[in-house]
Amino acid sequence: MRWLALLCGFWVWTASAEVALVEQYRAGTDHWPAAETDPSVQAAPLARLPAEPPYPADNPYSTAKRALGKQLFFDRRLSGSQQLACASCHDPDLGWADGRRFSIGHNRQVGETNAPSIINTGYQTRLFWDGRAASLEQQTRASWTNPIEMAADPDTVVARLRHIPGYAPLFTEAFGDSAVDEQRIIQAIATFSRSLTSQSTAFDRFLDGESEALSDAQVRGLHLFRTKARCMNCHHGALLSDEQFHHLGTSFHLVGNFEGRYRQTGKPEHVGAFRTPGLRGIGATAPYLHTGMAGDLDTLLALYNIGWWQNAELKDKPDDIPTAQLSPLIKPLELKADELADLKAFLHSLTGDMRYMLMPEELPALE
């Protein structure tokens, strides 16, 4: 019976320690234990996003420009086939992503990567999985004219919009006159995209001092996120992203774009490295990773838990591309089932109302 008493005592001690830890977090951020990261990482504290993203000097915010951008964002007439809109791959009902492993573009072509959500992209310094765009204006034009995506010819689209009377007053309100040109189209769409932010989540309320905004399981998951689960090595700050590029092991499958940042820099260390996505809204944006290979959070966490694939040998890799090396920040976690459940619960606290901006009731008519 002594072993039973010892077991019960250990259970009571463990439960008491968990209660104390939860209460420590509920007392406010000043009382949180220190985050645990690798020596090479300088992690910013978890925080709220600024109230508004920065707007560039050459494309300042206006309500009218945002309203025009919203119409253009949902208008299929902006694509080469007139069958695709920006919203075809960035649907408000799907967390401003599209719910597919790989997006379907012009003439049913399959894209190379999973479409990331555009929520909070106004705060990012690099866009696309490989970071090839430095602004939403660059990103908008690249996707709009990409032959696999919207396959638009800007001159053709400009001429098309000039013949839609309903757009004239919208351009006038946004820019002072009714002239339609490529730059104005891009600026309006970028302004609308920049306005899509995730500010009201359970986690944000918890940061604000609403101590009961998170459940006990979510608080335990927050602690794991900051310590044992090693998430803070890459996911930190207000965006929950270091905005850097890391190879997790996905390129070992040679699926889609497996070169990653290497395409832009030519640096061997960037083979297979992709931008760290922010985690805000993660509960609404499955599937995950640039390949969409993780269909749900359970699968995603399981992959991290095993440490991915430790520098697997590649078959059929092109000889002119260096061999990818797994990020040194990726290591087996050995989390137990209850810990994975708590971590998943915390991740869900990072998702607020992702559907607050719906499709316009009607688009400008031809007459």
mmCIF file of C-alpha atoms in Angstrom:
data_model
loop_
_atom_site.group_PDB
_atom_site.id
_atom_site.type_symbol
_atom_site.label_atom_id
_atom_site.label_comp_id
_atom_site.label_asym_id
_atom_site.label_seq_id
_atom_site.Cartn_x
_atom_site.Cartn_y
_atom_site.Cartn_z
ATOM 1 C CA MET A 1 0.000 0.000 0.000
ATOM 2 C CA ARG A 2 2.984 2.280 0.484
ATOM 3 C CA TRP A 3 3.515 2.548 -3.265
ATOM 4 C CA LEU A 4 -0.110 3.605 -3.657
ATOM 5 C CA ALA A 5 0.337 6.338 -1.067
ATOM 6 C CA LEU A 6 3.479 7.537 -2.821
ATOM 7 C CA LEU A 7 1.695 7.533 -6.167
ATOM 8 C CA CYS A 8 -1.221 9.522 -4.759
ATOM 9 C CA GLY A 9 1.185 11.964 -3.143
ATOM 10 C CA PHE A 10 3.040 12.469 -6.414
ATOM 11 C CA TRP A 11 -0.230 13.048 -8.248
ATOM 12 C CA VAL A 12 -1.362 15.640 -5.687
ATOM 13 C CA TRP A 13 2.026 17.408 -5.898
ATOM 14 C CA THR A 14 1.899 17.456 -9.698
ATOM 15 C CA ALA A 15 -1.668 18.740 -9.738
ATOM 16 C CA SER A 16 -0.782 21.443 -7.211
ATOM 17 C CA ALA A 17 2.206 22.523 -9.298
ATOM 18 C CA GLU A 18 0.016 22.780 -12.409
ATOM 19 C CA VAL A 19 -2.545 24.883 -10.537
ATOM 20 C CA ALA A 20 0.208 27.186 -9.286
ATOM 21 C CA LEU A 21 1.627 27.538 -12.805
ATOM 22 C CA VAL A 22 -1.772 28.429 -14.250
ATOM 23 C CA GLU A 23 -2.328 31.025 -11.532
ATOM 24 C CA GLN A 24 1.112 32.478 -12.221
ATOM 25 C CA TYR A 25 0.122 33.080 -15.836
ATOM 26 C CA ARG A 26 -3.273 34.468 -14.857
ATOM 27 C CA ALA A 27 -1.536 37.049 -12.647
ATOM 28 C CA GLY A 28 -0.302 38.896 -15.748
ATOM 29 C CA THR A 29 2.654 38.958 -18.106
ATOM 30 C CA ASP A 30 4.974 40.467 -15.492
ATOM 31 C CA HIS A 31 4.614 37.248 -13.499
ATOM 32 C CA TRP A 32 5.181 34.792 -16.353
ATOM 33 C CA PRO A 33 8.228 32.524 -16.118
ATOM 34 C CA ALA A 34 10.997 33.262 -18.589
ATOM 35 C CA ALA A 35 10.602 31.869 -22.080
ATOM 36 C CA GLU A 36 13.037 29.137 -23.114
ATOM 37 C CA THR A 37 14.816 29.416 -26.463
ATOM 38 C CA ASP A 38 18.076 28.252 -27.991
ATOM 39 C CA PRO A 39 21.133 30.491 -27.354
ATOM 40 C CA SER A 40 21.140 31.657 -30.988
ATOM 41 C CA VAL A 41 17.585 33.016 -30.741
ATOM 42 C CA GLN A 42 16.580 36.452 -29.528
ATOM 43 C CA ALA A 43 12.853 36.024 -29.070
ATOM 44 C CA ALA A 44 10.578 39.041 -28.724
ATOM 45 C CA PRO A 45 7.893 38.769 -26.027
ATOM 46 C CA LEU A 46 4.445 37.641 -27.094
ATOM 47 C CA ALA A 47 2.336 40.760 -27.525
ATOM 48 C CA ARG A 48 -0.662 42.383 -29.140
ATOM 49 C CA LEU A 49 -0.358 43.659 -32.682
ATOM 50 C CA PRO A 50 -0.224 47.435 -33.153
ATOM 51 C CA ALA A 51 -3.706 48.874 -33.701
ATOM 52 C CA GLU A 52 -2.994 49.526 -37.396
ATOM 53 C CA PRO A 53 -0.360 48.156 -39.780
ATOM 54 C CA PRO A 54 2.026 50.681 -41.325
ATOM 55 C CA TYR A 55 0.902 52.164 -44.636
ATOM 56 C CA PRO A 56 3.569 53.215 -47.155
ATOM 57 C CA ALA A 57 4.032 56.909 -47.898
ATOM 58 C CA ASP A 58 3.262 56.370 -51.577
ATOM 59 C CA ASN A 59 0.039 54.478 -50.800
ATOM 60 C CA PRO A 60 -1.543 56.003 -47.680
ATOM 61 C CA TYR A 61 -4.771 54.656 -46.245
ATOM 62 C CA SER A 62 -8.160 56.067 -47.123
ATOM 63 C CA THR A 63 -11.608 54.628 -46.527
ATOM 64 C CA ALA A 64 -12.512 55.183 -50.172
ATOM 65 C CA LYS A 65 -9.403 53.392 -51.431
ATOM 66 C CA ARG A 66 -10.129 50.473 -49.133
ATOM 67 C CA ALA A 67 -13.729 50.303 -50.408
ATOM 68 C CA LEU A 68 -12.514 50.255 -54.009
ATOM 69 C CA GLY A 69 -9.935 47.617 -53.145
ATOM 70 C CA LYS A 70 -12.611 45.406 -51.636
ATOM 71 C CA GLN A 71 -14.643 45.509 -54.848
ATOM 72 C CA LEU A 72 -11.584 44.710 -56.942
ATOM 73 C CA PHE A 73 -10.497 41.920 -54.587
ATOM 74 C CA PHE A 74 -13.741 40.024 -55.156
ATOM 75 C CA ASP A 75 -14.132 40.823 -58.878
ATOM 76 C CA ARG A 76 -13.337 37.930 -61.226
ATOM 77 C CA ARG A 77 -13.090 40.305 -64.157
ATOM 78 C CA LEU A 78 -9.584 41.187 -62.991
ATOM 79 C CA SER A 79 -8.227 37.788 -64.077
ATOM 80 C CA GLY A 80 -7.186 36.681 -67.529
ATOM 81 C CA SER A 81 -10.055 34.193 -67.799
ATOM 82 C CA GLN A 82 -12.519 36.381 -65.849
ATOM 83 C CA GLN A 83 -13.169 33.281 -63.730
ATOM 84 C CA LEU A 84 -10.829 33.961 -60.794
ATOM 85 C CA ALA A 85 -10.670 36.724 -58.218
ATOM 86 C CA CYS A 86 -8.170 37.386 -55.454
ATOM 87 C CA ALA A 87 -10.845 35.917 -53.181
ATOM 88 C CA SER A 88 -10.742 32.621 -55.086
ATOM 89 C CA CYS A 89 -7.600 31.732 -53.126
ATOM 90 C CA HIS A 90 -8.234 34.043 -50.154
ATOM 91 C CA ASP A 91 -11.779 33.330 -49.056
ATOM 92 C CA PRO A 92 -13.113 34.993 -45.868
ATOM 93 C CA ASP A 93 -15.040 31.809 -45.107
ATOM 94 C CA LEU A 94 -11.759 29.853 -45.086
ATOM 95 C CA GLY A 95 -9.625 32.127 -42.928
ATOM 96 C CA TRP A 96 -8.695 34.189 -46.002
ATOM 97 C CA ALA A 97 -6.962 31.129 -47.481
ATOM 98 C CA ASP A 98 -8.585 28.478 -49.708
ATOM 99 C CA GLY A 99 -8.552 25.228 -47.744
ATOM 100 C CA ARG A 100 -6.598 23.356 -50.439
ATOM 101 C CA ARG A 101 -3.155 21.788 -50.351
ATOM 102 C CA PHE A 102 -2.284 23.630 -53.551
ATOM 103 C CA SER A 103 -4.347 26.393 -55.092
ATOM 104 C CA ILE A 104 -6.066 25.956 -58.447
ATOM 105 C CA GLY A 105 -5.327 28.824 -60.810
ATOM 106 C CA HIS A 106 -5.674 29.847 -64.446
ATOM 107 C CA ASN A 107 -6.883 27.060 -66.745
ATOM 108 C CA ARG A 108 -7.013 24.671 -63.771
ATOM 109 C CA GLN A 109 -3.268 24.845 -63.263
ATOM 110 C CA VAL A 110 -2.066 23.727 -59.843
ATOM 111 C CA GLY A 111 0.122 26.114 -57.893
ATOM 112 C CA GLU A 112 3.421 25.224 -56.247
ATOM 113 C CA THR A 113 2.459 26.123 -52.682
ATOM 114 C CA ASN A 114 -0.422 26.218 -50.266
ATOM 115 C CA ALA A 115 -2.143 29.620 -50.301
ATOM 116 C CA PRO A 116 -1.340 31.390 -47.016
ATOM 117 C CA SER A 117 -3.952 33.500 -45.273
ATOM 118 C CA ILE A 118 -3.651 37.218 -45.993
ATOM 119 C CA ILE A 119 -4.754 38.197 -42.486
ATOM 120 C CA ASN A 120 -2.101 40.473 -40.926
ATOM 121 C CA THR A 121 0.037 40.601 -44.069
ATOM 122 C CA GLY A 122 0.219 44.375 -43.624
ATOM 123 C CA TYR A 123 2.545 43.809 -40.672
ATOM 124 C CA GLN A 124 4.894 41.461 -42.539
ATOM 125 C CA THR A 125 8.206 42.527 -44.010
ATOM 126 C CA ARG A 126 8.380 39.631 -46.497
ATOM 127 C CA LEU A 127 5.561 38.032 -48.440
ATOM 128 C CA PHE A 128 5.103 34.714 -50.241
ATOM 129 C CA TRP A 129 6.560 31.560 -48.745
ATOM 130 C CA ASP A 130 9.960 32.325 -50.273
ATOM 131 C CA GLY A 131 9.901 36.006 -49.308
ATOM 132 C CA ARG A 132 10.215 37.331 -52.842
ATOM 133 C CA ALA A 133 7.910 40.324 -52.239
ATOM 134 C CA ALA A 134 8.750 43.126 -49.818
ATOM 135 C CA SER A 135 5.342 44.830 -49.871
ATOM 136 C CA LEU A 136 1.695 44.079 -50.472
ATOM 137 C CA GLU A 137 1.901 46.148 -53.634
ATOM 138 C CA GLN A 138 4.607 43.831 -54.996
ATOM 139 C CA GLN A 139 2.702 40.762 -53.827
ATOM 140 C CA THR A 140 -0.541 41.952 -55.420
ATOM 141 C CA ARG A 141 1.038 42.522 -58.813
ATOM 142 C CA ALA A 142 2.957 39.244 -58.735
ATOM 143 C CA SER A 143 -0.148 37.157 -58.001
ATOM 144 C CA TRP A 144 -2.328 39.149 -60.382
ATOM 145 C CA THR A 145 -0.008 38.653 -63.360
ATOM 146 C CA ASN A 146 1.333 35.183 -62.515
ATOM 147 C CA PRO A 147 0.451 32.869 -65.456
ATOM 148 C CA ILE A 148 -0.420 30.043 -63.059
ATOM 149 C CA GLU A 149 -2.520 32.186 -60.724
ATOM 150 C CA MET A 150 -4.754 34.975 -62.114
ATOM 151 C CA ALA A 151 -2.853 35.273 -65.418
ATOM 152 C CA ALA A 152 -3.949 38.870 -65.917
ATOM 153 C CA ASP A 153 -2.656 41.198 -68.593
ATOM 154 C CA PRO A 154 -2.803 44.579 -66.811
ATOM 155 C CA ASP A 155 -3.492 46.575 -69.979
ATOM 156 C CA THR A 156 -6.415 44.318 -70.863
ATOM 157 C CA VAL A 157 -7.879 44.527 -67.371
ATOM 158 C CA VAL A 158 -7.477 48.312 -67.266
ATOM 159 C CA ALA A 159 -9.364 48.616 -70.554
ATOM 160 C CA ARG A 160 -12.047 46.258 -69.235
ATOM 161 C CA LEU A 161 -12.588 48.259 -66.045
ATOM 162 C CA ARG A 162 -12.762 51.539 -67.964
ATOM 163 C CA HIS A 163 -15.847 50.176 -69.693
ATOM 164 C CA ILE A 164 -17.598 49.362 -66.409
ATOM 165 C CA PRO A 165 -19.434 52.582 -65.436
ATOM 166 C CA GLY A 166 -19.896 51.482 -61.842
ATOM 167 C CA TYR A 167 -16.161 51.702 -61.190
ATOM 168 C CA ALA A 168 -15.804 55.372 -62.239
ATOM 169 C CA PRO A 169 -17.228 56.889 -59.016
ATOM 170 C CA LEU A 170 -15.230 54.445 -56.882
ATOM 171 C CA PHE A 171 -11.944 55.464 -58.530
ATOM 172 C CA THR A 172 -12.945 59.129 -58.242
ATOM 173 C CA GLU A 173 -13.587 58.813 -54.512
ATOM 174 C CA ALA A 174 -10.346 56.917 -53.970
ATOM 175 C CA PHE A 175 -7.982 58.920 -56.192
ATOM 176 C CA GLY A 176 -9.682 62.211 -57.046
ATOM 177 C CA ASP A 177 -10.634 61.359 -60.631
ATOM 178 C CA SER A 178 -12.052 58.406 -62.546
ATOM 179 C CA ALA A 179 -8.847 57.398 -64.341
ATOM 180 C CA VAL A 180 -8.152 53.663 -64.184
ATOM 181 C CA ASP A 181 -4.591 52.396 -64.405
ATOM 182 C CA GLU A 182 -2.485 49.476 -63.235
ATOM 183 C CA GLN A 183 -0.917 51.313 -60.307
ATOM 184 C CA ARG A 184 -4.261 52.423 -58.896
ATOM 185 C CA ILE A 185 -5.688 48.910 -59.128
ATOM 186 C CA ILE A 186 -2.689 47.514 -57.256
ATOM 187 C CA GLN A 187 -2.729 50.263 -54.635
ATOM 188 C CA ALA A 188 -6.431 49.789 -53.921
ATOM 189 C CA ILE A 189 -6.180 46.001 -53.553
ATOM 190 C CA ALA A 190 -3.087 46.357 -51.356
ATOM 191 C CA THR A 191 -4.898 48.880 -49.154
ATOM 192 C CA PHE A 192 -7.818 46.513 -48.674
ATOM 193 C CA SER A 193 -5.513 43.566 -47.951
ATOM 194 C CA ARG A 194 -3.517 45.647 -45.478
ATOM 195 C CA SER A 195 -6.701 46.440 -43.557
ATOM 196 C CA LEU A 196 -7.400 42.765 -42.785
ATOM 197 C CA THR A 197 -6.096 42.250 -39.271
ATOM 198 C CA SER A 198 -6.679 39.850 -36.399
ATOM 199 C CA GLN A 199 -6.902 41.912 -33.236
ATOM 200 C CA SER A 200 -9.548 40.283 -31.063
ATOM 201 C CA THR A 201 -8.629 36.787 -29.932
ATOM 202 C CA ALA A 202 -8.929 35.065 -26.587
ATOM 203 C CA PHE A 203 -5.153 35.295 -26.285
ATOM 204 C CA ASP A 204 -5.210 39.054 -26.883
ATOM 205 C CA ARG A 205 -7.787 39.467 -24.147
ATOM 206 C CA PHE A 206 -5.587 37.360 -21.872
ATOM 207 C CA LEU A 207 -2.639 39.639 -22.629
ATOM 208 C CA ASP A 208 -4.847 42.609 -21.765
ATOM 209 C CA GLY A 209 -5.382 41.217 -18.283
ATOM 210 C CA GLU A 210 -8.636 39.300 -18.745
ATOM 211 C CA SER A 211 -7.373 36.424 -16.618
ATOM 212 C CA GLU A 212 -10.197 34.011 -17.445
ATOM 213 C CA ALA A 213 -10.017 34.528 -21.221
ATOM 214 C CA LEU A 214 -8.054 31.273 -21.548
ATOM 215 C CA SER A 215 -9.043 27.904 -20.124
ATOM 216 C CA ASP A 216 -6.668 26.022 -17.846
ATOM 217 C CA ALA A 217 -5.730 23.763 -20.767
ATOM 218 C CA GLN A 218 -4.958 26.784 -22.945
ATOM 219 C CA VAL A 219 -2.793 28.335 -20.231
ATOM 220 C CA ARG A 220 -0.871 25.077 -19.857
ATOM 221 C CA GLY A 221 -0.492 25.067 -23.636
ATOM 222 C CA LEU A 222 0.807 28.635 -23.539
ATOM 223 C CA HIS A 223 3.470 27.548 -21.066
ATOM 224 C CA LEU A 224 4.455 24.622 -23.279
ATOM 225 C CA PHE A 225 4.565 26.983 -26.269
ATOM 226 C CA ARG A 226 7.031 29.203 -24.400
ATOM 227 C CA THR A 227 9.163 26.387 -22.995
ATOM 228 C CA LYS A 228 9.240 22.646 -23.643
ATOM 229 C CA ALA A 229 7.574 22.714 -27.081
ATOM 230 C CA ARG A 230 10.300 25.043 -28.422
ATOM 231 C CA CYS A 231 7.778 27.121 -30.394
ATOM 232 C CA MET A 232 9.280 30.439 -29.295
ATOM 233 C CA ASN A 233 12.440 29.712 -31.256
ATOM 234 C CA CYS A 234 10.581 30.757 -34.409
ATOM 235 C CA HIS A 235 7.124 31.972 -33.349
ATOM 236 C CA HIS A 236 7.434 35.032 -31.159
ATOM 237 C CA GLY A 237 6.569 38.718 -31.008
ATOM 238 C CA ALA A 238 3.192 40.195 -31.900
ATOM 239 C CA LEU A 239 2.990 38.304 -35.213
ATOM 240 C CA LEU A 240 4.138 35.052 -33.617
ATOM 241 C CA SER A 241 6.744 34.834 -36.354
ATOM 242 C CA ASP A 242 10.434 35.663 -36.536
ATOM 243 C CA GLU A 243 9.930 36.552 -40.235
ATOM 244 C CA GLN A 244 12.922 34.358 -41.038
ATOM 245 C CA PHE A 245 13.316 31.303 -43.269
ATOM 246 C CA HIS A 246 13.780 27.777 -41.940
ATOM 247 C CA HIS A 247 13.921 24.274 -43.374
ATOM 248 C CA LEU A 248 11.607 21.973 -41.434
ATOM 249 C CA GLY A 249 12.067 18.870 -43.537
ATOM 250 C CA THR A 250 9.217 19.339 -45.997
ATOM 251 C CA SER A 251 11.587 19.633 -48.963
ATOM 252 C CA PHE A 252 12.694 16.045 -48.403
ATOM 253 C CA HIS A 253 9.504 15.107 -50.271
ATOM 254 C CA LEU A 254 10.339 17.161 -53.399
ATOM 255 C CA VAL A 255 6.713 18.311 -53.565
ATOM 256 C CA GLY A 256 5.806 21.611 -55.211
ATOM 257 C CA ASN A 257 8.363 24.329 -54.579
ATOM 258 C CA PHE A 258 10.987 22.465 -52.559
ATOM 259 C CA GLU A 259 13.799 24.988 -53.117
ATOM 260 C CA GLY A 260 12.270 27.706 -50.933
ATOM 261 C CA ARG A 261 14.266 30.842 -50.213
ATOM 262 C CA TYR A 262 17.142 29.415 -52.280
ATOM 263 C CA ARG A 263 15.312 30.500 -55.442
ATOM 264 C CA GLN A 264 15.725 34.121 -54.387
ATOM 265 C CA THR A 265 19.186 34.105 -52.819
ATOM 266 C CA GLY A 266 21.093 31.171 -54.308
ATOM 267 C CA LYS A 267 22.534 30.485 -50.852
ATOM 268 C CA PRO A 268 22.955 26.768 -50.037
ATOM 269 C CA GLU A 269 21.686 27.310 -46.498
ATOM 270 C CA HIS A 270 18.368 28.509 -47.936
ATOM 271 C CA VAL A 271 17.528 25.294 -49.813
ATOM 272 C CA GLY A 272 14.154 24.155 -48.517
ATOM 273 C CA ALA A 273 13.841 27.153 -46.190
ATOM 274 C CA PHE A 274 10.460 28.861 -46.097
ATOM 275 C CA ARG A 275 9.134 31.895 -44.250
ATOM 276 C CA THR A 276 7.882 31.326 -40.728
ATOM 277 C CA PRO A 277 4.129 31.954 -40.886
ATOM 278 C CA GLY A 278 2.451 33.945 -38.158
ATOM 279 C CA LEU A 279 0.157 31.835 -35.999
ATOM 280 C CA ARG A 280 -2.705 34.280 -35.590
ATOM 281 C CA GLY A 281 -5.798 32.660 -37.081
ATOM 282 C CA ILE A 282 -4.139 29.241 -37.276
ATOM 283 C CA GLY A 283 -7.309 27.454 -36.174
ATOM 284 C CA ALA A 284 -9.120 28.578 -39.342
ATOM 285 C CA THR A 285 -6.455 28.153 -42.003
ATOM 286 C CA ALA A 286 -5.850 24.419 -42.499
ATOM 287 C CA PRO A 287 -4.133 22.744 -44.260
ATOM 288 C CA TYR A 288 -0.735 23.783 -42.969
ATOM 289 C CA LEU A 289 2.840 24.233 -44.208
ATOM 290 C CA HIS A 290 3.828 25.462 -47.655
ATOM 291 C CA THR A 291 2.898 22.062 -49.088
ATOM 292 C CA GLY A 292 -0.395 21.804 -47.206
ATOM 293 C CA MET A 293 0.762 18.346 -46.119
ATOM 294 C CA ALA A 294 -0.623 18.724 -42.580
ATOM 295 C CA GLY A 295 -4.378 18.587 -42.913
ATOM 296 C CA ASP A 296 -5.119 19.520 -39.312
ATOM 297 C CA LEU A 297 -3.432 20.713 -36.142
ATOM 298 C CA ASP A 298 -3.079 17.190 -34.765
ATOM 299 C CA THR A 299 -1.008 16.163 -37.780
ATOM 300 C CA LEU A 300 1.041 19.343 -37.653
ATOM 301 C CA LEU A 301 1.870 18.922 -33.977
ATOM 302 C CA ALA A 302 2.692 15.241 -34.476
ATOM 303 C CA LEU A 303 5.271 16.172 -37.127
ATOM 304 C CA TYR A 304 6.925 18.679 -34.833
ATOM 305 C CA ASN A 305 6.790 16.217 -31.958
ATOM 306 C CA ILE A 306 8.873 13.619 -33.797
ATOM 307 C CA GLY A 307 11.355 16.246 -35.002
ATOM 308 C CA TRP A 308 10.406 15.889 -38.664
ATOM 309 C CA TRP A 309 12.878 13.949 -40.823
ATOM 310 C CA GLN A 310 16.452 14.342 -39.749
ATOM 311 C CA ASN A 311 18.263 15.224 -43.003
ATOM 312 C CA ALA A 312 16.758 12.407 -45.040
ATOM 313 C CA GLU A 313 18.501 11.384 -48.235
ATOM 314 C CA LEU A 314 16.799 12.782 -51.302
ATOM 315 C CA LYS A 315 16.080 10.737 -54.380
ATOM 316 C CA ASP A 316 15.617 12.445 -57.752
ATOM 317 C CA LYS A 317 16.943 15.780 -56.469
ATOM 318 C CA PRO A 318 18.387 17.918 -59.298
ATOM 319 C CA ASP A 319 22.183 17.756 -59.187
ATOM 320 C CA ASP A 320 22.571 21.546 -59.413
ATOM 321 C CA ILE A 321 20.684 22.174 -56.162
ATOM 322 C CA PRO A 322 22.585 21.703 -52.882
ATOM 323 C CA THR A 323 21.265 19.217 -50.355
ATOM 324 C CA ALA A 324 18.900 20.778 -47.848
ATOM 325 C CA GLN A 325 19.844 20.705 -44.189
ATOM 326 C CA LEU A 326 17.245 20.587 -41.452
ATOM 327 C CA SER A 327 17.145 23.696 -39.275
ATOM 328 C CA PRO A 328 19.117 23.183 -36.036
ATOM 329 C CA LEU A 329 16.088 24.600 -34.231
ATOM 330 C CA ILE A 330 14.084 21.475 -35.111
ATOM 331 C CA LYS A 331 14.458 18.710 -32.529
ATOM 332 C CA PRO A 332 12.202 15.910 -31.258
ATOM 333 C CA LEU A 333 9.924 17.230 -28.517
ATOM 334 C CA GLU A 334 8.666 14.013 -26.918
ATOM 335 C CA LEU A 335 5.466 15.685 -25.746
ATOM 336 C CA LYS A 336 2.847 13.418 -24.198
ATOM 337 C CA ALA A 337 -0.713 13.169 -25.471
ATOM 338 C CA ASP A 338 -2.102 15.475 -22.788
ATOM 339 C CA GLU A 339 0.611 18.041 -23.522
ATOM 340 C CA LEU A 340 -0.162 17.962 -27.243
ATOM 341 C CA ALA A 341 -3.840 18.468 -26.416
ATOM 342 C CA ASP A 342 -3.004 21.493 -24.251
ATOM 343 C CA LEU A 343 -0.751 22.956 -26.936
ATOM 344 C CA LYS A 344 -3.485 22.522 -29.533
ATOM 345 C CA ALA A 345 -5.973 24.221 -27.203
ATOM 346 C CA PHE A 346 -3.656 27.213 -26.886
ATOM 347 C CA LEU A 347 -3.224 27.487 -30.655
ATOM 348 C CA HIS A 348 -6.992 27.720 -31.018
ATOM 349 C CA SER A 349 -6.946 30.727 -28.675
ATOM 350 C CA LEU A 350 -5.001 32.602 -31.371
ATOM 351 C CA THR A 351 -7.985 32.601 -33.734
ATOM 352 C CA GLY A 352 -10.619 35.319 -33.566
ATOM 353 C CA ASP A 353 -13.405 36.200 -35.973
ATOM 354 C CA MET A 354 -11.797 35.610 -39.361
ATOM 355 C CA ARG A 355 -15.008 36.164 -41.323
ATOM 356 C CA TYR A 356 -15.798 39.746 -40.386
ATOM 357 C CA MET A 357 -15.335 41.011 -43.955
ATOM 358 C CA LEU A 358 -17.785 39.415 -46.351
ATOM 359 C CA MET A 359 -18.056 39.490 -50.116
ATOM 360 C CA PRO A 360 -19.758 42.633 -51.476
ATOM 361 C CA GLU A 361 -23.465 42.164 -52.100
ATOM 362 C CA GLU A 362 -22.916 43.263 -55.695
ATOM 363 C CA LEU A 363 -20.052 44.354 -57.918
ATOM 364 C CA PRO A 364 -20.026 47.317 -60.320
ATOM 365 C CA ALA A 365 -22.224 46.471 -63.284
ATOM 366 C CA LEU A 366 -21.494 46.945 -66.962
ATOM 367 C CA GLU A 367 -24.465 49.281 -67.266
#
